Amino acid sequence: MPAPTEQIGTTAPAAPHSAPPFARGPVLLAGLVTALLLLISSRYGYLSDELYFIAAGKYPDWGYMDQQPLVPLLAAGLDAAFPGSLLALRTPAALVTALGIVLTALITRELGGDRRAQFLAACAYALSPWLLLSGHWLAAATLEPPQWLLLLWLVVRWTRVRSDALLLAAGAVAAVGVQTKFQIALLCFALMLGVLIAGPREMLKRRLLWTGVGVAAVASAPALAWQAANGWPALDMGRIVDAENARPLFLPTALLYSGVVVGAVLCCLGVWFLLRDEQLRPVRFLAWVSIALLAFYVIAGGRPNYLAGLYGMLFAAAAAGLGNRRARGGRWSWVAWPAYLLSALLPLALLPIYPLPVIARHPQLAAFSRMYETGWPELTETVARSYHALPPDVRERTAIVGESYTVTGAMDALGPRYGLPRVYSPHRGYWFFGAPPDSATVVLYVGSTRPLQRYFAHEQQLDTVRTRLDVVDIAQGIAVTRYDGPMMPWSRLWPLIRAG
């Protein structure tokens, strides 16, 4: 890649140069990955988060405690259009995973990577355990990495062609991204910080950049207003996430998620080449983006997968940098394919290609089987049996309350198939969907704890969830308990039992 005319800290525009031809291999690879993910999409039941998203979409709002409206509305819409179809529900996840593969190759191309480099970077994306596994279920964490990559590709392309329409398009991507999760705002802030540190600072003077920022700000205003009106529950969720994750393990786990061999090595090499390779100097700001986001999540707390949106960009930078070394007579290029074959073992072992009981009985893989079989239909059927056994006049004044958002989301999403009414929960984001009516003087509580015992005169366990145990099953053993004789109305009780 020819050296740019712009130097760091100056405002002279860089001379555009042609990019290498685009490799067709990444497109073919994306198609194969999409086909694989769609073929296995119905081999296992709903994940708890998928059911929660379907249920949350029944209560549309401008914001939620744990995410933004896009995924709940998408999940609920797909379930309404194609009731019970796992293939329809999971098709968007497969498609955006394929998009991430193609975008990784496109970023590699913008960085001067030839066809081989583009294909190597795309393969690294396809073999990332986190990106591949999350590609076969619908979740905010699945849609977010391709959104980040699309924004990064637009910005990287701008550094080569200097078309300001790309910056406006990046603002539009951010506007969509904030409807998924607020983290894309951190990416935008880190990008501006990186440009301030390493250039090209001319970017910050472009009018369409700030127009794009304005578009994203307007798009995020309703969600921010909802957060403000509800006491900023996203901050509470941040504290919950921080408590669930060990900060010293953040970076090692993030590297593990990127790929056991190839992904982790390429992430580190990507930062190194962005800082040291002169041919990547125009995009050196990307290294500071990665460093800034890593530092923020280690200090403020976060889940390791929060960095997954950077994987494709770092794979691209590493592949381009290795290509530059190869062009100058570098050695060890033969190591790539054996390393890729070794890296393929873990993600392919975890995909539900094999009979699930086989995965469950394997001691090293048993823990992962909870992603595939969780007993939610059995849970809902058990609760429905207890509910329909009540006399009709008692059912009219009975509310069903779940212990956690996972349990409640399953009953709320699957309940209509079993004749269940709306389900409530005081846990996390579900608390904001509202309390049972004060007319509900009988409760069927579904959970392993007994937080309602002190607030009702009578308690009686009715049933316990029993499911098949050929796989790990988190619904197994959950109790259905009846409570009568409330000591206060729900409008007073609801704030007292709110759970984080």
Coordinates of C-alpha atoms in Angstrom, one line a residue:
M1 CA 0.0 0.0 0.0
P2 CA 1.6 3.3 -1.0
A3 CA 2.5 5.7 1.8
P4 CA -0.1 8.5 2.2
T5 CA 0.8 12.1 1.7
E6 CA -0.8 13.2 5.0
Q7 CA 1.3 13.2 8.1
I8 CA -0.1 12.9 11.6
G9 CA -1.4 16.1 12.9
T10 CA -1.7 17.9 9.5
T11 CA -4.8 18.7 7.6
A12 CA -3.5 18.1 4.0
P13 CA -5.7 15.5 2.4
A14 CA -4.2 12.1 1.5
A15 CA -4.0 11.1 -2.1
P16 CA -6.5 8.3 -2.8
H17 CA -5.0 5.0 -4.0
S18 CA -6.6 1.9 -5.4
A19 CA -7.3 -1.0 -3.2
P20 CA -6.4 -4.6 -4.1
P21 CA -9.1 -6.7 -5.8
F22 CA -11.7 -8.1 -3.5
A23 CA -11.4 -11.8 -2.9
R24 CA -14.4 -13.9 -3.7
G25 CA -13.5 -16.5 -1.1
P26 CA -14.9 -14.6 1.9
V27 CA -18.3 -14.3 0.2
L28 CA -18.3 -18.1 -0.5
L29 CA -17.2 -18.7 3.1
A30 CA -20.0 -16.4 4.4
G31 CA -22.5 -18.4 2.3
L32 CA -21.3 -21.7 3.7
V33 CA -21.4 -20.4 7.3
T34 CA -24.9 -19.0 6.8
A35 CA -26.1 -22.4 5.4
L36 CA -24.5 -24.3 8.3
L37 CA -26.1 -22.0 10.9
L38 CA -29.5 -22.2 9.3
L39 CA -29.2 -26.0 9.0
I40 CA -28.6 -26.4 12.7
S41 CA -31.0 -23.7 13.8
S42 CA -33.8 -26.1 14.7
R43 CA -31.7 -28.8 16.4
Y44 CA -32.2 -27.4 19.9
G45 CA -34.8 -25.5 21.8
Y46 CA -35.1 -21.8 22.6
L47 CA -32.4 -20.2 24.6
S48 CA -33.6 -18.4 27.7
D49 CA -32.5 -15.0 26.3
E50 CA -34.4 -15.6 23.1
L51 CA -37.6 -16.3 25.0
Y52 CA -37.0 -13.2 27.1
F53 CA -36.6 -11.1 23.9
I54 CA -39.8 -12.5 22.5
A55 CA -41.6 -11.7 25.8
A56 CA -40.0 -8.2 26.1
G57 CA -41.3 -7.4 22.6
K58 CA -44.8 -7.7 24.0
Y59 CA -44.1 -4.6 26.1
P60 CA -42.7 -2.2 23.5
D61 CA -41.0 0.8 24.9
W62 CA -38.3 3.3 24.1
G63 CA -35.9 1.6 26.4
Y64 CA -35.2 -1.4 28.7
M65 CA -33.0 -2.0 31.6
D66 CA -30.6 -4.4 29.9
Q67 CA -30.7 -3.3 26.2
Q68 CA -32.5 -1.2 23.6
P69 CA -35.7 -1.9 21.7
L70 CA -34.4 -3.4 18.4
V71 CA -33.9 -7.0 19.4
P72 CA -37.1 -7.4 21.5
L73 CA -39.2 -5.9 18.7
L74 CA -37.4 -8.0 16.0
A75 CA -37.8 -11.2 18.1
A76 CA -41.5 -10.6 18.9
G77 CA -42.2 -9.6 15.3
L78 CA -40.6 -12.8 13.9
D79 CA -42.4 -14.9 16.4
A80 CA -45.8 -13.3 15.6
A81 CA -45.2 -13.7 11.8
F82 CA -43.8 -17.3 12.1
P83 CA -45.1 -18.7 15.4
G84 CA -42.8 -21.2 17.0
S85 CA -40.4 -21.2 14.0
L86 CA -36.8 -21.4 15.3
L87 CA -35.5 -21.1 11.7
A88 CA -37.3 -17.8 11.2
L89 CA -36.2 -16.5 14.6
R90 CA -32.5 -17.3 14.0
T91 CA -32.2 -16.3 10.3
P92 CA -31.2 -12.7 11.1
A93 CA -28.4 -14.0 13.4
A94 CA -27.0 -16.2 10.6
L95 CA -27.2 -13.4 8.1
V96 CA -25.4 -10.8 10.3
T97 CA -22.7 -13.3 11.1
A98 CA -22.2 -13.8 7.3
L99 CA -22.1 -10.0 7.0
G100 CA -19.3 -9.8 9.6
I101 CA -17.2 -12.2 7.6
V102 CA -17.6 -10.1 4.4
L103 CA -16.9 -6.9 6.3
T104 CA -13.8 -8.3 7.8
A105 CA -12.5 -9.1 4.3
L106 CA -13.5 -5.6 3.1
I107 CA -11.6 -3.9 5.9
T108 CA -8.6 -6.0 5.1
R109 CA -8.9 -4.9 1.5
E110 CA -9.0 -1.2 2.6
L111 CA -5.9 -1.8 4.6
G112 CA -4.1 -3.0 1.5
G113 CA -4.5 -6.7 2.1
D114 CA -4.4 -8.9 -1.0
R115 CA -6.8 -11.8 -1.7
R116 CA -4.9 -14.2 0.6
A117 CA -4.9 -11.7 3.5
Q118 CA -8.6 -11.1 3.0
F119 CA -9.5 -14.8 3.1
L120 CA -7.3 -15.4 6.1
A121 CA -9.0 -12.6 8.1
A122 CA -12.4 -13.8 7.0
C123 CA -11.6 -17.3 8.1
A124 CA -10.5 -16.0 11.5
Y125 CA -13.9 -14.3 11.9
A126 CA -15.7 -17.5 11.0
L127 CA -13.7 -19.6 13.4
S128 CA -14.0 -17.2 16.4
P129 CA -15.9 -19.3 19.1
W130 CA -17.9 -16.3 20.3
L131 CA -18.8 -15.0 16.8
L132 CA -19.7 -18.4 15.4
L133 CA -21.6 -19.7 18.4
S134 CA -23.6 -16.5 18.9
G135 CA -24.4 -16.6 15.2
H136 CA -27.0 -19.3 15.7
W137 CA -29.2 -17.5 18.2
L138 CA -30.9 -14.1 18.2
A139 CA -29.5 -11.7 20.8
A140 CA -28.2 -8.2 21.1
A141 CA -24.7 -9.6 21.4
T142 CA -25.1 -11.3 18.0
L143 CA -26.2 -8.1 16.2
E144 CA -23.7 -5.8 17.8
P145 CA -20.4 -7.0 16.3
P146 CA -21.4 -6.6 12.6
Q147 CA -22.8 -3.2 13.4
W148 CA -19.4 -2.2 14.9
L149 CA -17.6 -3.7 11.9
L150 CA -19.8 -1.8 9.4
L151 CA -19.1 1.5 11.2
L152 CA -15.4 0.7 11.3
W153 CA -15.3 -0.2 7.6
L154 CA -17.0 3.1 6.6
V155 CA -14.4 5.1 8.7
V156 CA -11.5 3.1 7.4
R157 CA -12.7 3.5 3.8
W158 CA -12.9 7.2 4.4
T159 CA -9.2 7.4 5.3
R160 CA -8.5 6.1 1.7
V161 CA -11.1 7.8 -0.5
R162 CA -12.0 10.8 1.7
S163 CA -15.7 10.7 0.7
D164 CA -17.5 12.5 3.5
A165 CA -20.8 10.6 2.7
L166 CA -19.1 7.7 4.3
L167 CA -19.0 9.6 7.6
L168 CA -22.7 10.4 7.4
A169 CA -23.4 6.7 6.7
A170 CA -21.3 5.8 9.8
G171 CA -23.6 8.1 11.8
A172 CA -26.6 6.3 10.4
V173 CA -25.1 3.0 11.5
A174 CA -24.5 4.4 14.9
A175 CA -28.2 5.5 15.0
V176 CA -29.3 1.9 14.4
G177 CA -26.7 0.6 16.8
V178 CA -27.9 2.6 19.7
Q179 CA -31.3 0.8 19.3
T180 CA -29.4 -2.4 19.9
K181 CA -27.0 -1.5 22.8
F182 CA -25.5 1.8 24.0
Q183 CA -22.0 0.4 23.7
I184 CA -21.7 1.6 20.1
A185 CA -21.6 5.1 21.6
L186 CA -18.4 4.1 23.4
L187 CA -17.0 2.9 20.1
C188 CA -17.7 6.3 18.5
F189 CA -16.1 8.1 21.4
A190 CA -13.1 5.9 21.2
L191 CA -12.8 6.6 17.5
M192 CA -12.7 10.3 18.0
L193 CA -10.2 9.9 20.8
G194 CA -8.0 7.7 18.6
V195 CA -8.2 10.2 15.8
L196 CA -7.2 13.0 18.2
I197 CA -4.2 11.0 19.3
A198 CA -3.0 9.6 15.9
G199 CA -4.8 11.4 13.2
P200 CA -6.1 12.0 10.6
R201 CA -7.4 15.0 12.6
E202 CA -8.9 16.4 9.4
M203 CA -11.7 13.9 9.9
L204 CA -12.9 15.9 12.9
K205 CA -13.4 19.0 10.8
R206 CA -15.8 17.4 8.3
R207 CA -19.3 18.8 8.5
L208 CA -20.9 15.5 7.6
L209 CA -19.2 13.8 10.4
W210 CA -21.0 16.0 12.9
T211 CA -24.2 15.7 10.9
G212 CA -23.9 11.9 11.4
V213 CA -23.2 12.4 15.1
G214 CA -26.4 14.5 15.3
V215 CA -28.4 11.8 13.6
A216 CA -27.1 9.2 16.1
A217 CA -27.8 11.6 19.0
V218 CA -31.4 12.2 17.9
A219 CA -31.9 8.5 17.5
S220 CA -30.7 7.8 21.0
A221 CA -32.7 10.6 22.6
P222 CA -35.9 8.5 23.3
A223 CA -33.9 5.8 25.0
L224 CA -32.0 8.3 27.1
A225 CA -35.3 9.9 28.1
W226 CA -36.7 6.6 29.1
Q227 CA -33.5 5.9 31.2
A228 CA -33.8 9.3 32.9
A229 CA -37.5 8.8 33.6
N230 CA -36.8 5.4 35.2
G231 CA -33.8 6.3 37.3
W232 CA -31.1 5.2 34.9
P233 CA -31.5 1.4 35.3
A234 CA -28.7 0.8 32.7
L235 CA -26.3 1.9 35.4
D236 CA -27.8 -0.7 37.8
M237 CA -27.3 -3.3 35.0
G238 CA -23.7 -2.2 34.6
R239 CA -23.1 -2.9 38.3
I240 CA -24.7 -6.3 38.0
V241 CA -22.5 -7.1 35.0
D242 CA -19.5 -6.0 36.9
A243 CA -20.3 -8.2 39.8
E244 CA -20.7 -11.2 37.5
N245 CA -17.3 -10.9 35.9
A246 CA -13.8 -10.9 37.2
R247 CA -11.8 -8.0 35.9
P248 CA -8.4 -9.8 35.9
L249 CA -9.8 -12.4 33.6
F250 CA -11.4 -9.9 31.2
L251 CA -8.6 -9.8 28.6
P252 CA -7.7 -13.5 28.7
T253 CA -11.4 -14.4 28.3
A254 CA -11.9 -11.8 25.5
L255 CA -8.9 -13.4 23.6
L256 CA -10.3 -16.9 24.2
Y257 CA -13.6 -15.7 22.7
S258 CA -11.8 -14.4 19.7
G259 CA -10.2 -17.7 18.9
V260 CA -8.2 -20.3 20.8
V261 CA -5.1 -20.1 18.5
V262 CA -5.6 -17.9 15.5
G263 CA -8.0 -15.4 16.9
A264 CA -6.0 -14.5 20.0
V265 CA -2.8 -14.3 18.1
L266 CA -4.3 -12.1 15.3
C267 CA -5.9 -9.7 17.9
C268 CA -2.5 -9.1 19.5
L269 CA -0.8 -8.8 16.1
G270 CA -3.5 -6.5 14.9
V271 CA -2.7 -3.9 17.6
W272 CA 1.0 -4.4 17.1
F273 CA 0.9 -3.8 13.3
L274 CA -1.4 -0.8 13.7
L275 CA 1.1 0.8 16.0
R276 CA 4.3 -0.3 14.2
D277 CA 3.6 -0.9 10.5
E278 CA 4.3 2.2 8.4
Q279 CA 1.9 1.0 5.7
L280 CA -0.9 1.0 8.3
R281 CA 0.0 4.5 9.6
P282 CA -3.1 6.2 8.2
V283 CA -5.3 4.0 10.4
R284 CA -3.1 4.0 13.5
F285 CA -6.0 5.5 15.4
L286 CA -7.6 2.0 15.3
A287 CA -5.0 0.7 17.7
W288 CA -5.9 3.5 20.2
V289 CA -9.6 2.6 19.7
S290 CA -8.8 -0.9 20.9
I291 CA -6.6 0.2 23.8
A292 CA -9.2 2.8 25.0
L293 CA -12.1 0.3 24.9
L294 CA -10.1 -2.4 26.6
A295 CA -9.0 0.0 29.4
F296 CA -12.6 1.3 29.8
Y297 CA -14.1 -2.2 30.2
V298 CA -11.3 -3.3 32.6
I299 CA -11.8 -0.2 34.8
A300 CA -15.5 0.2 34.6
G301 CA -16.5 -3.5 34.3
G302 CA -18.0 -5.4 31.5
R303 CA -18.4 -8.8 29.8
P304 CA -15.5 -10.0 27.7
N305 CA -17.7 -10.3 24.6
Y306 CA -18.2 -6.5 24.7
L307 CA -14.9 -6.3 22.6
A308 CA -16.2 -8.8 20.0
G309 CA -17.1 -5.9 17.7
L310 CA -13.3 -5.2 17.3
Y311 CA -12.3 -8.8 16.4
G312 CA -12.9 -8.5 12.7
M313 CA -11.0 -5.2 12.5
L314 CA -8.0 -6.6 14.4
F315 CA -8.1 -9.7 12.3
A316 CA -8.0 -7.5 9.2
A317 CA -5.1 -5.4 10.5
A318 CA -3.1 -8.5 11.4
A319 CA -3.7 -10.1 8.0
A320 CA -2.8 -6.9 6.2
G321 CA 0.4 -6.5 8.3
L322 CA 1.4 -10.1 7.8
G323 CA 0.8 -9.6 4.1
N324 CA 3.2 -6.6 4.2
R325 CA 5.8 -8.7 5.9
R326 CA 5.3 -11.5 3.4
A327 CA 5.8 -9.1 0.5
R328 CA 9.1 -8.0 2.0
G329 CA 10.3 -11.6 2.2
G330 CA 8.9 -12.7 5.6
R331 CA 9.0 -16.4 6.6
W332 CA 6.7 -18.8 8.4
S333 CA 3.7 -18.2 6.1
W334 CA 3.2 -22.0 6.0
V335 CA 2.2 -21.9 9.6
A336 CA -1.2 -20.3 8.9
W337 CA -3.3 -23.2 7.7
P338 CA -2.2 -25.8 10.4
A339 CA -3.0 -23.1 13.0
Y340 CA -6.4 -22.5 11.4
L341 CA -7.2 -26.2 11.4
L342 CA -6.3 -26.4 15.1
S343 CA -8.5 -23.3 15.8
A344 CA -11.5 -24.9 14.1
L345 CA -11.6 -27.7 16.7
L346 CA -13.3 -25.8 19.5
P347 CA -16.1 -23.9 17.7
L348 CA -17.0 -27.0 15.6
A349 CA -17.0 -29.2 18.7
L350 CA -19.5 -26.8 20.4
L351 CA -21.9 -26.4 17.5
P352 CA -24.9 -28.7 17.8
I353 CA -23.9 -30.7 14.7
Y354 CA -23.7 -33.9 16.8
P355 CA -26.5 -35.6 18.9
L356 CA -26.9 -33.4 21.9
P357 CA -26.7 -36.2 24.5
V358 CA -23.2 -37.0 23.1
I359 CA -22.2 -33.4 23.8
A360 CA -23.7 -33.5 27.3
R361 CA -21.9 -36.7 28.3
H362 CA -18.5 -35.4 27.2
P363 CA -16.9 -34.0 30.4
Q364 CA -15.3 -31.1 28.7
L365 CA -18.4 -30.1 26.7
A366 CA -21.2 -30.8 29.2
A367 CA -21.3 -27.2 30.5
F368 CA -22.0 -25.9 27.0
S369 CA -25.0 -28.1 26.4
R370 CA -27.1 -25.7 28.6
M371 CA -27.0 -23.4 25.5
Y372 CA -29.2 -25.9 23.6
E373 CA -31.6 -27.7 25.9
T374 CA -33.1 -25.9 28.9
G375 CA -36.4 -27.5 29.5
W376 CA -38.5 -24.3 29.1
P377 CA -41.5 -26.1 27.5
E378 CA -41.6 -28.5 30.4
L379 CA -41.4 -25.6 32.8
T380 CA -44.3 -23.9 31.1
E381 CA -46.4 -27.1 30.9
T382 CA -45.9 -27.7 34.6
V383 CA -47.0 -24.2 35.5
A384 CA -50.0 -24.5 33.2
R385 CA -51.0 -27.8 34.8
S386 CA -51.1 -26.1 38.2
Y387 CA -52.9 -23.0 36.9
H388 CA -55.7 -24.9 35.1
A389 CA -56.2 -27.1 38.2
L390 CA -57.4 -24.1 40.1
P391 CA -61.2 -23.5 40.3
P392 CA -62.4 -20.9 37.6
D393 CA -63.2 -18.3 40.2
V394 CA -59.7 -18.6 41.8
R395 CA -58.0 -18.4 38.3
E396 CA -59.7 -15.1 37.7
R397 CA -57.8 -13.6 40.7
T398 CA -54.5 -15.4 40.3
A399 CA -51.3 -13.9 39.1
I400 CA -48.3 -15.9 37.9
V401 CA -45.0 -14.5 39.1
G402 CA -41.5 -15.8 38.1
E403 CA -38.4 -15.6 40.1
S404 CA -36.1 -14.5 37.3
Y405 CA -36.3 -12.9 33.9
T406 CA -35.3 -16.1 32.3
V407 CA -38.0 -18.2 34.0
T408 CA -40.6 -15.5 33.4
G409 CA -39.6 -14.9 29.8
A410 CA -40.1 -18.5 29.0
M411 CA -43.5 -18.7 30.6
D412 CA -44.5 -15.4 29.0
A413 CA -43.4 -16.3 25.5
L414 CA -44.6 -20.0 25.5
G415 CA -47.5 -19.5 27.9
P416 CA -50.2 -18.7 25.2
R417 CA -49.7 -22.2 23.8
Y418 CA -50.6 -23.6 27.1
G419 CA -53.4 -21.2 28.0
L420 CA -51.5 -19.1 30.5
P421 CA -52.2 -15.4 31.1
R422 CA -49.5 -12.7 31.3
V423 CA -46.7 -13.5 33.6
Y424 CA -44.9 -11.0 36.0
S425 CA -41.5 -10.8 37.6
P426 CA -39.7 -8.4 40.0
H427 CA -36.3 -9.4 38.5
R428 CA -34.2 -6.9 36.5
G429 CA -35.8 -5.5 33.4
Y430 CA -39.0 -7.5 33.9
W431 CA -39.8 -5.3 36.9
F432 CA -40.4 -2.4 34.6
F433 CA -43.1 -4.2 32.7
G434 CA -45.4 -3.7 35.6
A435 CA -46.9 -5.3 38.7
P436 CA -49.9 -7.7 38.9
P437 CA -53.2 -5.9 39.5
D438 CA -54.3 -5.4 43.1
S439 CA -57.3 -7.7 42.4
A440 CA -54.8 -10.6 42.2
T441 CA -55.1 -12.2 45.7
V442 CA -53.7 -15.6 44.7
V443 CA -50.2 -16.1 43.3
L444 CA -48.5 -19.0 41.6
Y445 CA -44.8 -18.3 42.2
V446 CA -42.3 -20.1 40.0
G447 CA -38.8 -20.3 41.4
S448 CA -36.4 -21.9 43.8
T449 CA -36.5 -19.1 46.4
R450 CA -39.4 -17.9 48.7
P451 CA -39.4 -14.1 48.7
L452 CA -43.2 -13.9 49.0
Q453 CA -43.5 -15.9 52.2
R454 CA -43.4 -13.0 54.5
Y455 CA -46.1 -11.1 52.5
F456 CA -48.8 -13.8 52.3
A457 CA -50.7 -15.7 55.0
H458 CA -50.7 -19.1 53.3
E459 CA -48.0 -21.0 51.3
Q460 CA -48.4 -24.4 49.5
Q461 CA -46.0 -26.0 47.0
L462 CA -48.0 -27.4 44.2
D463 CA -45.5 -29.0 41.8
T464 CA -41.9 -29.2 40.8
V465 CA -40.5 -29.1 37.2
R466 CA -39.2 -32.5 36.1
T467 CA -37.4 -32.7 32.8
R468 CA -35.3 -35.1 30.9
L469 CA -31.7 -35.1 32.1
D470 CA -29.8 -36.3 29.1
V471 CA -28.5 -32.7 28.9
V472 CA -27.8 -29.9 31.4
D473 CA -31.2 -28.4 32.3
I474 CA -31.5 -25.3 34.4
A475 CA -35.3 -25.7 34.6
Q476 CA -35.0 -29.0 36.5
G477 CA -36.3 -28.8 40.1
I478 CA -37.9 -25.3 39.9
A479 CA -41.0 -25.3 42.2
V480 CA -44.5 -23.9 41.6
T481 CA -45.8 -22.5 44.9
R482 CA -49.3 -21.1 45.7
Y483 CA -49.6 -18.0 47.9
D484 CA -53.0 -16.8 49.4
G485 CA -53.9 -14.0 51.7
P486 CA -51.8 -11.0 50.7
M487 CA -50.9 -8.6 53.5
M488 CA -50.8 -5.6 51.2
P489 CA -51.8 -4.8 47.6
W490 CA -49.5 -5.3 44.7
S491 CA -49.1 -1.6 44.2
R492 CA -47.3 -1.4 47.6
L493 CA -45.7 -4.8 47.4
W494 CA -44.0 -4.5 44.0
P495 CA -41.3 -2.0 45.0
L496 CA -40.4 -4.1 48.1
I497 CA -39.6 -7.3 46.2
R498 CA -37.7 -5.8 43.2
A499 CA -34.7 -8.0 42.5
G500 CA -31.5 -7.1 40.7

